[in-house]
Amino acid sequence: MNVLDVLDQPDVISPGISACIGCNVELTLRTVMKVLGKNSVLAIPPGCMGGVGVVGWDKKSGAEIPVFFPLLTNTASMLTGLRLAYKRQGRGDIHVVAFAGDGASVDAGFQALSGAAERNDRIIYICYDNEGYMNTGYQRSGSTPKGAWTSTTPYGKLQIKKDMPRIMADHRIPYVSTCSPAYMRDLVEKVEKAKRNEAGFSYLHILNPCVSGWGFPPEESIEIARLSVKTRYFPLYEVVNGKYRITVDVPHSLPVSDYVSRLKKFSRISEPALAEMQELIDQQWQELKALEKVGVKPCSSA
Amino acid sequence: MSHVEVMTGNRAASTAACLARPEVIAAYPITPQSSVVEDISKAIAVGKLDALISEVESEHSAMSVLEGATLGGVRTFSATSSQGLAFMYEPYFRASTLRLPIVMAIANREMISPQTLWASAQDSLSVRDAGWIQYYVENNQEILDTILQAFRVAEDKRVLLPINICYDGFYLSHMSERVDVPDQSEVDAFLPQCYKPEHIYLDPDRPMAVDPLTNGDLLMEYRQKHLEAQQRALTVIEEVSENFCNLFGRHWDGCVEAYKINYNTKGAIITLGSMTGAAREAIDRLQSEGLSIGLIKIRVVRPFPKTELRELLSGIKAVGVVDRNVCFGWNTGIIYQEVLAAISSSPSIIHQPFIAGLGGEDITIEMFETAARQVVALAQKKDGPRDQETIWLRSVSEEVDE
């Protein structure tokens, strides 16, 4: 499906969702669900999208498709159960989808997620990563980068960001990719691949810069996302059956300071810390280039 | 035709689960429940049970998988113990508040610390207020029969709640007894062959938002209906127990069983679970001595059968409750407190708490004789305090070095 065709598909998320001005997560969710369509069940664990009302409010639903709140900790395993029920009923065509924040994926929900990936259950798990608990007042998560201000790291986080997509790829599941709301064609193509993946687990990790928690003007929402890719801070790649491929090449990257300087959350970052971040980014890019050549051995299909 | 087998309590549980035709199973092995998971895995692997199993990485995920599967519209089963139940608590509570009729066996095991593996109902009684129905059974036949009954009760439209069948770890889970195993056709005549949800489900053909953010007023309505369903379950449990008896010839007395109690009986001992066997022996011995003492076995703790218990205790002067668990903060056992709440409107009954058998310690016939004699003595008192200090029934009374 062409990106423009996707925009013509029915929007299954209710209008009037109360996300922050300039929130690119809402845009991402609406787009993702346009690709996946109505024959889907959507799990929205506690987080921004649950908070803004995608599951609903009181007796009103937030979506035209079946949608529910898993716990923060069990999104993947509840989806495993749904998948098994549909398999029993001969309804393998239903897309079983998680749209979960980094807290529900990288931290508290990690055990359930890792278990489902290890079992290679056929689930489409999408992590929208805004690098912290942005819904509850910007607290630190395992996905917050080193040096970033959060309400629980007032002088900057001391540890580096957990590299979730690489960890998921090391589960040797059939499909892993990273996506950005600034690269819609790339994102749509990747969601389509997950939709077509009948061999097992699909994991998509999307970096969604947060207007409110990171500190930048709402109108720069997409520009910041694009900068995260152009500085190689967040490379866009996919791992299909163990084969790594960078999908948006960045032959001449911008220095990471071009990205960091736009974000209030990095306003206290020191020069040495910034240099260290650049070093890590360069290292990770080299690793990705090497993985493109070597890959990982995929697991057998479910 | 049914047939007789000698089997452990865990085998009775897995046999019953297979006969109930669950479609999705998820369980994580933990001592002393593990062989339930092993048996079911094997039954599926060899094609004896037509179901799907998820080999989950934890109890937390076991319950979560069952919740997803039940929302998808299939019958589900699991089993756990002790620390596993504690780890499961978050989705456990939610299974009842989502009104999902999941059935889960619990091989009761003491909670740590100190490190322990052996029997006590501390695990499941500690979560008695999480909205599930809880049965506590006495022997392996009762495990099998009650699991079959539980699916009927859980899926009854008047109830729609998850159910635990609790049985003492090792005493029942690992001990072998004669068990009458019904045929599949007999079970099919008793239990509908599949679960079809009409109240809560996730189905693209019938879109529903499950658990949108809900205000307190509506939440209170949900809770009120949940409490009412628990009360209706008292009737449904009795009905299903009767119906089961009509078909299979075994009667487990619904929520409460009275043993050798009549309008003249002055004292009563109250028990839960496998200890009841030893208590029956003790009551037989003391009655043959001419002592006026009987036995009440509580089979269902949630919902608590207060009316039935009150009626049974209406002519009783003194009651003793033997708990294989503790109620922190009250210096008694948990069932003692439950009984106390039920008889609060009967001002004349003297009540005596006993604690025994923690961490799998044996509760002997002699201990029950001691307890029963104490109750008989209290029943003869004309005045004095109604509530008594807890008596600890221990075989070894050496003090632990501080």
XYZ file of C-alpha atoms in Angstrom:
704
model
C 0.000 0.000 0.000
C 1.234 3.448 -0.963
C 1.536 5.998 1.845
C -1.105 8.169 0.208
C -3.445 5.178 -0.070
C -2.943 4.562 3.635
C -4.112 8.066 4.436
C -7.352 7.269 2.589
C -8.080 4.247 4.773
C -10.714 4.607 7.516
C -9.389 5.989 10.803
C -10.482 3.502 13.489
C -9.347 5.694 16.389
C -12.076 8.006 17.677
C -11.845 11.723 16.919
C -11.297 14.127 19.806
C -8.524 12.192 21.528
C -7.033 14.598 24.045
C -3.321 14.195 23.346
C -0.907 17.116 23.847
C -0.591 19.729 21.074
C 1.896 18.460 18.518
C 1.908 14.887 19.848
C 3.280 12.616 17.150
C 2.255 9.421 18.991
C -1.410 10.012 18.191
C -0.477 10.516 14.523
C 1.595 7.331 14.617
C -1.210 5.286 16.179
C -3.823 6.490 13.690
C -1.476 5.697 10.792
C -0.495 2.273 12.121
C -4.134 1.287 12.568
C -5.010 2.533 9.075
C -2.513 -0.033 7.801
C -3.640 -2.858 10.070
C -7.371 -2.239 9.537
C -10.537 -3.245 11.318
C -9.854 -6.950 11.668
C -7.621 -6.147 14.629
C -7.711 -6.225 18.399
C -5.757 -3.428 20.048
C -4.057 -3.538 23.450
C -3.209 -0.149 24.945
C -1.480 -0.558 28.324
C -1.350 2.329 30.802
C 0.611 5.178 29.221
C 0.019 8.226 27.061
C -2.404 6.630 24.624
C -4.435 5.025 27.401
C -4.386 8.283 29.326
C -5.671 10.346 26.419
C -8.644 8.031 25.980
C -7.901 5.557 23.187
C -9.424 2.728 25.237
C -12.308 5.004 26.102
C -13.812 6.990 28.904
C -16.684 5.694 30.999
C -19.154 4.087 28.631
C -17.604 5.475 25.433
C -15.073 3.538 23.385
C -11.944 5.238 22.073
C -11.813 3.124 18.934
C -14.071 1.441 16.396
C -12.260 -1.852 16.908
C -12.025 -4.028 20.035
C -9.614 -2.222 22.340
C -8.564 -2.884 25.915
C -6.258 -1.928 28.754
C -3.848 -4.717 29.619
C -1.875 -4.150 32.814
C 1.370 -2.202 32.500
C 3.122 -5.520 33.011
C 1.281 -8.087 30.889
C 0.491 -6.672 27.440
C 2.354 -9.377 25.528
C 1.031 -12.307 27.562
C -2.590 -11.159 27.326
C -2.086 -10.998 23.561
C -0.642 -14.523 23.621
C -3.901 -15.672 25.194
C -5.994 -13.878 22.581
C -3.889 -15.337 19.790
C -4.406 -18.863 21.159
C -8.165 -18.321 21.501
C -8.417 -17.101 17.894
C -6.258 -19.994 16.721
C -8.657 -22.409 18.442
C -11.568 -20.725 16.711
C -9.914 -20.848 13.285
C -9.618 -17.075 13.182
C -5.909 -16.720 12.515
C -6.624 -13.740 10.243
C -7.234 -11.414 13.209
C -4.335 -9.042 13.925
C -3.411 -9.061 17.572
C -1.733 -5.716 18.223
C -0.029 -3.968 21.129
C 0.610 -0.250 21.102
C 2.641 0.224 24.253
C 4.929 2.880 25.663
C 8.530 2.287 26.659
C 7.613 1.873 30.340
C 5.245 -0.988 29.505
C 7.797 -2.559 27.149
C 11.356 -1.815 28.231
C 10.724 -1.824 32.010
C 7.700 -3.315 33.804
C 6.336 -5.288 30.854
C 9.684 -6.649 29.714
C 9.371 -10.122 31.214
C 6.032 -10.813 29.523
C 7.330 -9.318 26.260
C 10.516 -11.369 26.293
C 8.547 -14.521 27.125
C 6.132 -14.023 24.231
C 9.040 -13.318 21.854
C 10.912 -16.406 23.049
C 7.791 -18.483 22.349
C 7.530 -16.674 18.983
C 3.815 -16.059 19.507
C 2.207 -14.337 16.529
C 1.712 -10.831 17.898
C 2.375 -7.380 16.431
C 4.004 -5.499 19.286
C 4.599 -1.791 18.705
C 6.560 0.185 21.264
C 6.146 3.944 21.078
C 9.260 5.162 22.795
C 9.143 8.648 24.258
C 12.036 7.870 26.551
C 10.288 7.961 29.903
C 6.983 7.918 31.766
C 5.716 10.940 29.887
C 2.071 10.369 30.781
C 2.578 10.620 34.538
C 4.906 13.597 34.789
C 8.075 12.714 32.863
C 9.790 10.182 35.116
C 12.845 8.195 34.060
C 12.563 4.840 32.300
C 15.108 2.292 31.111
C 14.725 3.913 27.709
C 15.730 7.404 28.876
C 19.125 8.352 27.396
C 22.122 9.251 29.516
C 22.251 12.899 30.499
C 18.532 13.538 29.986
C 16.517 15.451 32.540
C 13.434 13.720 33.863
C 11.409 14.492 36.991
C 13.246 11.662 38.767
C 16.695 12.463 37.300
C 16.806 16.205 37.984
C 20.547 16.395 37.168
C 20.368 14.052 34.199
C 20.161 10.269 33.941
C 23.391 8.491 34.802
C 22.933 5.358 32.665
C 22.675 4.804 28.934
C 19.429 3.954 27.135
C 18.510 0.271 26.928
C 18.829 -0.800 23.282
C 15.447 -2.509 23.028
C 15.236 -3.257 19.282
C 18.618 -5.005 19.372
C 17.546 -6.993 22.440
C 14.367 -8.036 20.639
C 16.310 -8.970 17.501
C 18.465 -11.213 19.669
C 15.307 -13.195 20.478
C 15.672 -14.266 16.806
C 12.062 -13.509 16.014
C 10.975 -13.200 12.357
C 10.535 -9.428 12.263
C 12.028 -6.451 14.110
C 12.242 -2.855 12.939
C 12.763 0.696 14.106
C 10.467 3.428 12.796
C 9.987 7.174 12.952
C 6.912 9.378 12.472
C 9.158 11.590 10.316
C 9.581 8.784 7.766
C 6.017 7.746 7.061
C 6.626 5.685 3.946
C 9.253 3.678 5.785
C 6.907 3.279 8.774
C 3.944 2.183 6.643
C 6.060 -0.369 4.786
C 7.296 -1.808 8.069
C 3.813 -2.088 9.571
C 2.718 -3.846 6.365
C 5.550 -6.346 6.775
C 4.453 -7.016 10.341
C 0.873 -7.422 9.106
C 2.011 -10.036 6.586
C 4.289 -11.857 9.041
C 2.567 -15.164 9.745
C 5.747 -16.801 11.019
C 5.529 -15.369 14.500
C 6.427 -12.329 16.551
C 6.764 -8.824 15.067
C 8.382 -6.064 17.090
C 8.377 -2.424 15.949
C 10.178 0.228 17.969
C 9.191 3.806 17.188
C 11.024 6.840 18.599
C 8.356 9.455 19.344
C 9.818 12.763 20.553
C 7.608 14.175 23.308
C 6.715 17.874 23.094
C 5.781 18.168 26.768
C 8.380 15.952 28.409
C 11.404 16.741 26.265
C 10.801 20.475 25.888
C 10.502 21.703 22.295
C 7.826 23.704 20.408
C 4.849 21.625 19.156
C 5.410 22.657 15.538
C 8.869 21.018 15.633
C 7.488 17.594 16.521
C 8.269 15.935 13.182
C 11.460 17.916 12.631
C 12.909 16.641 15.920
C 11.984 13.079 14.949
C 13.748 13.588 11.607
C 16.838 14.983 13.358
C 17.017 11.884 15.567
C 17.483 9.855 12.374
C 19.756 12.314 10.549
C 22.152 12.424 13.498
C 22.087 8.576 13.611
C 20.835 8.931 17.194
C 17.982 6.613 16.169
C 18.877 4.639 13.024
C 16.015 3.204 10.983
C 16.570 -0.450 10.189
C 14.830 -3.777 10.107
C 15.762 -7.357 10.881
C 13.863 -9.775 8.661
C 14.452 -13.403 9.555
C 17.771 -12.443 11.071
C 18.915 -10.233 8.197
C 19.745 -6.679 9.264
C 19.144 -3.846 6.803
C 19.397 -0.103 7.383
C 16.247 1.153 5.632
C 17.029 4.885 5.732
C 20.698 5.377 5.067
C 22.438 8.353 6.628
C 25.659 8.616 4.646
C 26.607 12.024 6.036
C 25.286 12.302 9.537
C 24.793 15.536 11.420
C 26.544 15.857 14.797
C 24.317 14.720 17.670
C 24.672 18.187 19.215
C 22.321 19.415 16.447
C 19.643 17.183 17.974
C 20.538 17.531 21.642
C 20.673 21.347 21.538
C 17.034 21.468 20.404
C 15.770 19.661 23.508
C 15.321 21.237 26.939
C 15.790 17.865 28.607
C 19.483 18.000 27.605
C 20.005 21.611 28.728
C 22.303 20.551 31.583
C 24.320 18.009 29.612
C 28.089 18.534 29.921
C 30.550 18.698 27.027
C 32.212 15.384 27.986
C 28.785 13.694 28.261
C 27.877 14.999 24.829
C 31.135 13.683 23.425
C 30.430 10.332 25.006
C 26.963 10.273 23.422
C 28.490 10.974 19.993
C 30.957 8.158 20.571
C 28.161 5.733 21.462
C 26.168 6.744 18.363
C 29.196 6.199 16.110
C 29.857 2.854 17.739
C 26.237 1.720 17.322
C 26.244 2.727 13.646
C 29.387 0.671 13.078
C 27.772 -2.257 14.842
C 24.687 -1.969 12.627
C 26.893 -1.868 9.513
C 28.643 -4.999 10.744
C 25.323 -6.697 11.547
C 24.096 -5.902 8.023
C 26.936 -8.123 6.808
C 26.660 -10.866 9.422
C 23.033 -10.850 10.674
C 21.678 -13.190 13.317
C 20.420 -16.682 12.744
C 16.600 -16.653 12.832
C 14.544 -19.099 14.789
C 12.354 -21.610 13.015
C 8.800 -20.414 12.439
C 6.039 -20.909 15.006
C -18.939 -46.238 32.716
C -16.603 -44.602 35.182
C -13.516 -46.433 36.370
C -11.395 -46.463 39.503
C -7.772 -45.330 39.593
C -5.271 -44.809 42.360
C -3.904 -41.320 41.905
C -2.327 -38.322 43.570
C -4.218 -35.104 44.175
C -2.320 -33.423 41.377
C -3.286 -36.233 39.013
C -6.902 -35.872 40.145
C -6.689 -32.164 39.314
C -5.185 -32.675 35.860
C -7.625 -35.515 35.122
C -10.573 -33.298 36.018
C -9.154 -30.420 34.007
C -8.823 -32.631 30.918
C -12.385 -33.954 31.338
C -13.683 -30.375 31.469
C -12.446 -29.745 27.889
C -10.574 -26.481 28.418
C -9.359 -24.940 25.155
C -6.395 -22.935 26.440
C -4.099 -23.806 29.342
C -1.276 -21.707 30.726
C 0.627 -22.644 33.839
C 4.078 -22.283 35.319
C 5.502 -25.135 37.372
C 5.977 -24.650 41.115
C 6.316 -27.186 43.904
C 3.976 -28.830 44.937
C 1.750 -28.134 41.910
C 4.223 -29.023 39.124
C 2.884 -32.408 38.116
C -0.480 -30.830 37.231
C 1.292 -28.824 34.489
C 3.360 -31.857 33.459
C 0.298 -34.112 33.181
C -1.682 -31.603 31.115
C 1.303 -30.893 28.831
C 1.627 -34.601 28.228
C -2.100 -35.085 27.645
C -1.957 -32.391 24.958
C 1.278 -33.736 23.447
C -0.118 -37.254 23.008
C -3.450 -35.958 21.717
C -5.482 -37.046 24.737
C -6.585 -33.460 25.320
C -7.542 -31.258 22.369
C -6.327 -27.895 23.678
C -3.578 -25.305 23.268
C -1.029 -24.706 25.991
C 1.249 -21.725 26.485
C 4.532 -22.562 28.174
C 4.756 -19.241 29.946
C 7.788 -17.709 31.640
C 5.988 -16.952 34.927
C 2.753 -17.208 36.889
C 2.131 -13.540 36.138
C 1.983 -14.423 32.455
C 0.055 -17.652 33.104
C -2.888 -15.716 34.491
C -2.481 -13.010 31.832
C -2.590 -15.559 28.995
C -5.762 -17.041 30.486
C -7.336 -13.592 30.708
C -6.559 -12.901 27.054
C -7.836 -16.330 26.011
C -11.033 -16.021 28.068
C -11.657 -12.577 26.548
C -11.163 -14.297 23.187
C -14.008 -16.644 24.145
C -12.567 -19.983 25.227
C -12.610 -22.072 28.432
C -9.335 -21.937 30.370
C -7.564 -23.661 33.246
C -4.422 -23.179 35.311
C -2.821 -24.305 38.565
C -0.362 -22.718 40.974
C 0.913 -22.529 44.563
C 2.180 -20.112 47.165
C 4.863 -17.765 45.792
C 3.482 -18.327 42.317
C 0.068 -17.121 43.428
C 1.717 -14.138 45.104
C 3.566 -13.265 41.891
C 0.281 -13.653 40.009
C -1.596 -11.283 42.296
C -1.838 -8.358 39.869
C -3.639 -10.227 37.060
C -5.293 -12.533 39.665
C -7.293 -9.676 41.140
C -8.251 -8.550 37.661
C -9.607 -11.922 36.555
C -12.463 -11.495 39.005
C -13.081 -7.800 38.390
C -13.240 -8.526 34.644
C -15.750 -11.296 35.535
C -13.774 -13.991 33.677
C -14.824 -17.554 34.624
C -11.301 -18.979 34.850
C -10.800 -22.135 36.924
C -7.494 -22.543 38.742
C -6.354 -25.255 41.130
C -4.117 -24.248 44.035
C -1.930 -26.814 45.773
C -1.750 -24.937 49.064
C 1.740 -24.176 50.303
C 3.047 -22.039 53.150
C 4.355 -18.546 52.357
C 8.044 -17.827 52.979
C 10.004 -16.822 55.083
C 11.523 -19.001 56.392
C 12.059 -20.992 53.198
C 9.430 -23.732 53.053
C 7.649 -25.962 50.557
C 4.950 -27.575 52.660
C 1.254 -27.228 53.296
C -0.698 -24.261 54.631
C -3.604 -22.310 53.226
C -1.746 -19.066 53.927
C -1.252 -18.520 50.188
C -4.844 -18.659 48.960
C -6.461 -17.344 52.144
C -4.263 -14.252 51.908
C -6.009 -13.419 48.614
C -9.531 -14.274 49.778
C -10.608 -10.686 49.178
C -9.582 -10.580 45.516
C -13.082 -11.425 44.335
C -12.619 -15.108 43.387
C -14.720 -18.002 44.611
C -12.603 -20.353 46.732
C -13.311 -24.016 47.472
C -11.162 -25.941 49.988
C -11.341 -29.707 49.571
C -10.557 -32.695 51.737
C -9.401 -35.553 49.514
C -8.426 -36.477 45.964
C -11.921 -37.530 44.899
C -13.200 -34.182 46.058
C -10.475 -32.424 44.016
C -11.640 -34.140 40.837
C -15.337 -33.673 41.508
C -15.010 -30.049 42.600
C -12.992 -28.964 39.558
C -15.791 -30.298 37.360
C -18.361 -28.498 39.490
C -16.308 -25.299 39.451
C -16.550 -24.867 35.677
C -20.342 -25.121 35.923
C -20.513 -22.575 38.747
C -17.992 -20.174 37.180
C -19.752 -20.035 33.814
C -23.267 -19.826 35.261
C -24.774 -16.505 34.119
C -25.796 -15.745 37.699
C -22.141 -15.964 38.764
C -19.514 -15.368 36.009
C -16.567 -15.377 38.399
C -13.219 -17.190 38.509
C -12.819 -20.092 40.929
C -9.983 -21.633 42.931
C -10.017 -25.248 44.051
C -7.567 -25.314 46.947
C -6.034 -28.511 48.305
C -3.209 -29.059 50.758
C 0.219 -29.399 49.185
C 1.845 -32.834 49.640
C -0.953 -34.139 51.910
C -3.177 -34.257 48.851
C -1.020 -33.138 45.920
C 1.447 -36.011 46.369
C -0.533 -38.650 48.283
C -2.306 -41.401 46.355
C -5.921 -42.354 46.973
C -8.679 -44.256 45.260
C -10.458 -41.974 42.821
C -13.540 -42.712 40.794
C -12.942 -41.211 37.342
C -16.071 -40.476 35.325
C -16.272 -41.093 31.590
C -16.019 -38.200 29.163
C -19.639 -38.771 28.100
C -20.809 -38.491 31.714
C -18.896 -35.236 32.167
C -20.242 -33.901 28.866
C -23.766 -34.519 30.156
C -22.938 -32.468 33.265
C -20.867 -29.625 31.783
C -21.569 -27.670 28.558
C -18.805 -28.410 26.073
C -17.685 -24.834 25.491
C -17.749 -21.362 26.952
C -19.505 -18.623 24.961
C -19.112 -15.168 26.532
C -21.939 -12.679 26.180
C -20.878 -10.179 28.831
C -17.241 -9.402 28.012
C -15.159 -10.404 24.977
C -12.719 -9.142 22.351
C -13.969 -9.894 18.855
C -13.525 -7.750 15.713
C -17.024 -8.799 14.609
C -18.491 -7.365 17.826
C -16.206 -4.450 18.822
C -16.104 -3.672 22.532
C -13.831 -1.460 24.633
C -12.733 -3.491 27.644
C -11.911 -1.384 30.695
C -12.056 2.208 29.507
C -11.193 4.688 32.255
C -14.174 4.507 34.591
C -15.451 6.964 37.174
C -16.089 6.009 40.780
C -19.855 5.974 40.501
C -19.849 3.390 37.721
C -17.061 1.446 39.424
C -19.237 1.233 42.529
C -21.997 -0.253 40.384
C -19.573 -2.889 39.085
C -18.420 -3.738 42.618
C -21.977 -3.969 43.901
C -22.858 -6.397 41.106
C -19.696 -8.390 41.800
C -20.644 -8.734 45.479
C -24.185 -9.735 44.504
C -22.829 -12.383 42.122
C -20.748 -13.798 45.000
C -23.909 -14.084 47.098
C -25.845 -15.711 44.243
C -22.970 -18.185 43.943
C -23.970 -19.645 47.342
C -27.186 -20.901 45.754
C -25.531 -21.962 42.499
C -22.850 -23.934 44.366
C -25.582 -25.842 46.236
C -27.548 -26.437 43.036
C -24.517 -27.703 41.139
C -23.510 -29.875 44.091
C -27.004 -31.458 44.094
C -27.002 -31.908 40.344
C -23.553 -33.487 40.469
C -24.773 -35.892 43.152
C -27.763 -36.884 41.042
C -25.512 -37.734 38.100
C -22.445 -39.176 39.846
C -23.765 -40.295 43.224
C -21.259 -38.331 45.273
C -22.455 -35.528 47.533
C -20.073 -32.890 48.875
C -22.643 -30.805 50.752
C -22.299 -27.564 48.791
C -20.618 -24.921 50.960
C -20.547 -26.514 54.434
C -20.623 -30.092 55.696
C -21.873 -31.012 59.157
C -20.451 -34.238 60.597
C -22.205 -35.868 63.534
C -23.963 -32.736 64.681
C -27.573 -32.803 65.869
C -29.828 -30.462 67.849
C -28.335 -31.781 71.085
C -24.646 -31.285 70.257
C -22.955 -28.839 72.647
C -19.542 -28.327 71.007
C -18.215 -28.118 67.457
C -14.833 -28.143 65.774
C -14.480 -26.295 62.467
C -11.952 -27.409 59.852
C -10.791 -26.670 56.320
C -9.239 -29.015 53.794
C -7.353 -32.259 54.329
C -7.111 -31.944 58.119
C -10.810 -32.835 58.215
C -9.980 -36.549 57.893
C -8.068 -36.604 61.193
C -10.754 -34.462 62.804
C -13.441 -37.006 61.839
C -11.454 -39.746 63.623
C -11.088 -37.628 66.748
C -14.812 -36.797 66.821
C -15.680 -40.508 66.436
C -13.436 -41.390 69.390
C -14.779 -38.647 71.656
C -18.410 -39.362 70.786
C -17.826 -43.015 71.683
C -16.703 -41.689 75.090
C -20.047 -39.902 75.302
C -18.732 -36.353 74.738
C -21.089 -33.953 73.010
C -18.913 -32.718 70.144
C -19.380 -32.594 66.361
C -17.552 -31.347 63.296
C -18.153 -28.719 60.651
C -16.076 -28.681 57.476
C -16.135 -25.399 55.600
C -15.874 -26.187 51.915
C -16.371 -22.723 50.447
C -14.629 -19.709 51.995
C -15.601 -17.225 49.273
C -18.472 -16.530 49.292
C -18.577 -17.259 53.013
C -21.643 -19.413 53.867
C -22.647 -17.381 56.932
C -26.341 -18.282 57.012
C -25.741 -22.004 56.760
C -23.028 -21.832 59.403
C -25.245 -19.829 61.773
C -27.996 -22.411 61.440
C -25.596 -25.281 62.149
C -24.257 -23.474 65.218
C -27.656 -22.364 66.526
C -27.781 -24.868 69.395
C -24.004 -25.003 69.999
C -22.489 -23.658 73.240
C -18.814 -23.571 72.210
C -16.973 -23.729 68.910
C -13.279 -24.286 68.173
C -11.700 -23.331 64.849
C -8.503 -25.080 63.736
C -6.537 -22.948 61.295
C -3.558 -24.090 59.227
C -2.690 -20.430 58.619
C -2.365 -17.230 60.616
C -4.192 -13.926 60.635
C -1.532 -11.323 61.342
C -2.746 -8.572 63.610
C -5.496 -10.677 65.217
C -3.245 -13.305 66.799
C -5.544 -16.062 65.487
C -6.115 -17.964 62.270
C -8.051 -16.516 59.352
C -11.013 -18.904 59.348
C -11.542 -18.181 63.048
C -12.097 -14.511 62.166
C -14.472 -15.489 59.363
C -16.489 -17.704 61.708
C -16.531 -14.956 64.321
C -17.983 -12.520 61.801
C -20.666 -15.057 60.861
C -21.763 -15.735 64.465
C -21.529 -12.141 65.699
C -25.299 -12.148 66.081
C -25.204 -15.220 68.370
C -24.036 -13.727 71.670
C -24.004 -16.941 73.689
C -21.435 -19.007 71.731
C -17.949 -19.322 73.247
C -15.265 -19.418 70.571
C -11.771 -20.873 70.755
C -9.057 -20.294 68.109
C -6.452 -22.988 67.408
C -3.425 -22.716 65.119
C -1.841 -25.950 63.899
C 0.035 -27.570 61.056
C 1.882 -24.555 59.656
C 4.622 -25.300 57.129
C 3.172 -28.767 56.553
C 3.372 -29.948 60.179
C 1.085 -32.886 60.787
C -2.193 -32.142 62.535
C -2.700 -35.414 64.375
C -5.847 -37.113 65.627
C -4.488 -36.531 69.143
C -4.251 -32.789 68.493
C -7.888 -32.775 67.426
C -8.773 -34.710 70.583
C -6.996 -32.036 72.651
C -8.819 -29.302 70.772
C -12.176 -31.056 71.035
C -11.826 -31.678 74.799
C -11.051 -27.990 75.284
C -14.209 -27.065 73.358
C -16.303 -29.540 75.364
C -14.946 -28.000 78.587
C -15.821 -24.495 77.369
C -19.323 -25.671 76.432
C -19.938 -26.678 80.045
C -18.998 -23.242 81.422
C -21.865 -21.172 82.782
C -20.110 -17.799 82.473
C -16.729 -16.273 81.602
C -15.344 -14.598 78.481
C -16.753 -15.660 75.123
C -13.490 -15.244 73.261
C -10.462 -17.278 74.208
C -6.742 -16.846 73.615
C -5.302 -18.845 70.693
C -4.024 -22.329 71.508
C -1.097 -23.488 69.384
C -1.224 -27.209 68.697
C 2.391 -28.331 68.334
C 4.003 -31.750 68.575
C 7.373 -30.303 69.634
C 7.196 -27.461 72.107
C 10.889 -26.530 72.255
C 11.554 -22.819 72.060
C 13.519 -21.532 69.082
C 16.871 -19.999 70.050
C 16.637 -16.245 69.787
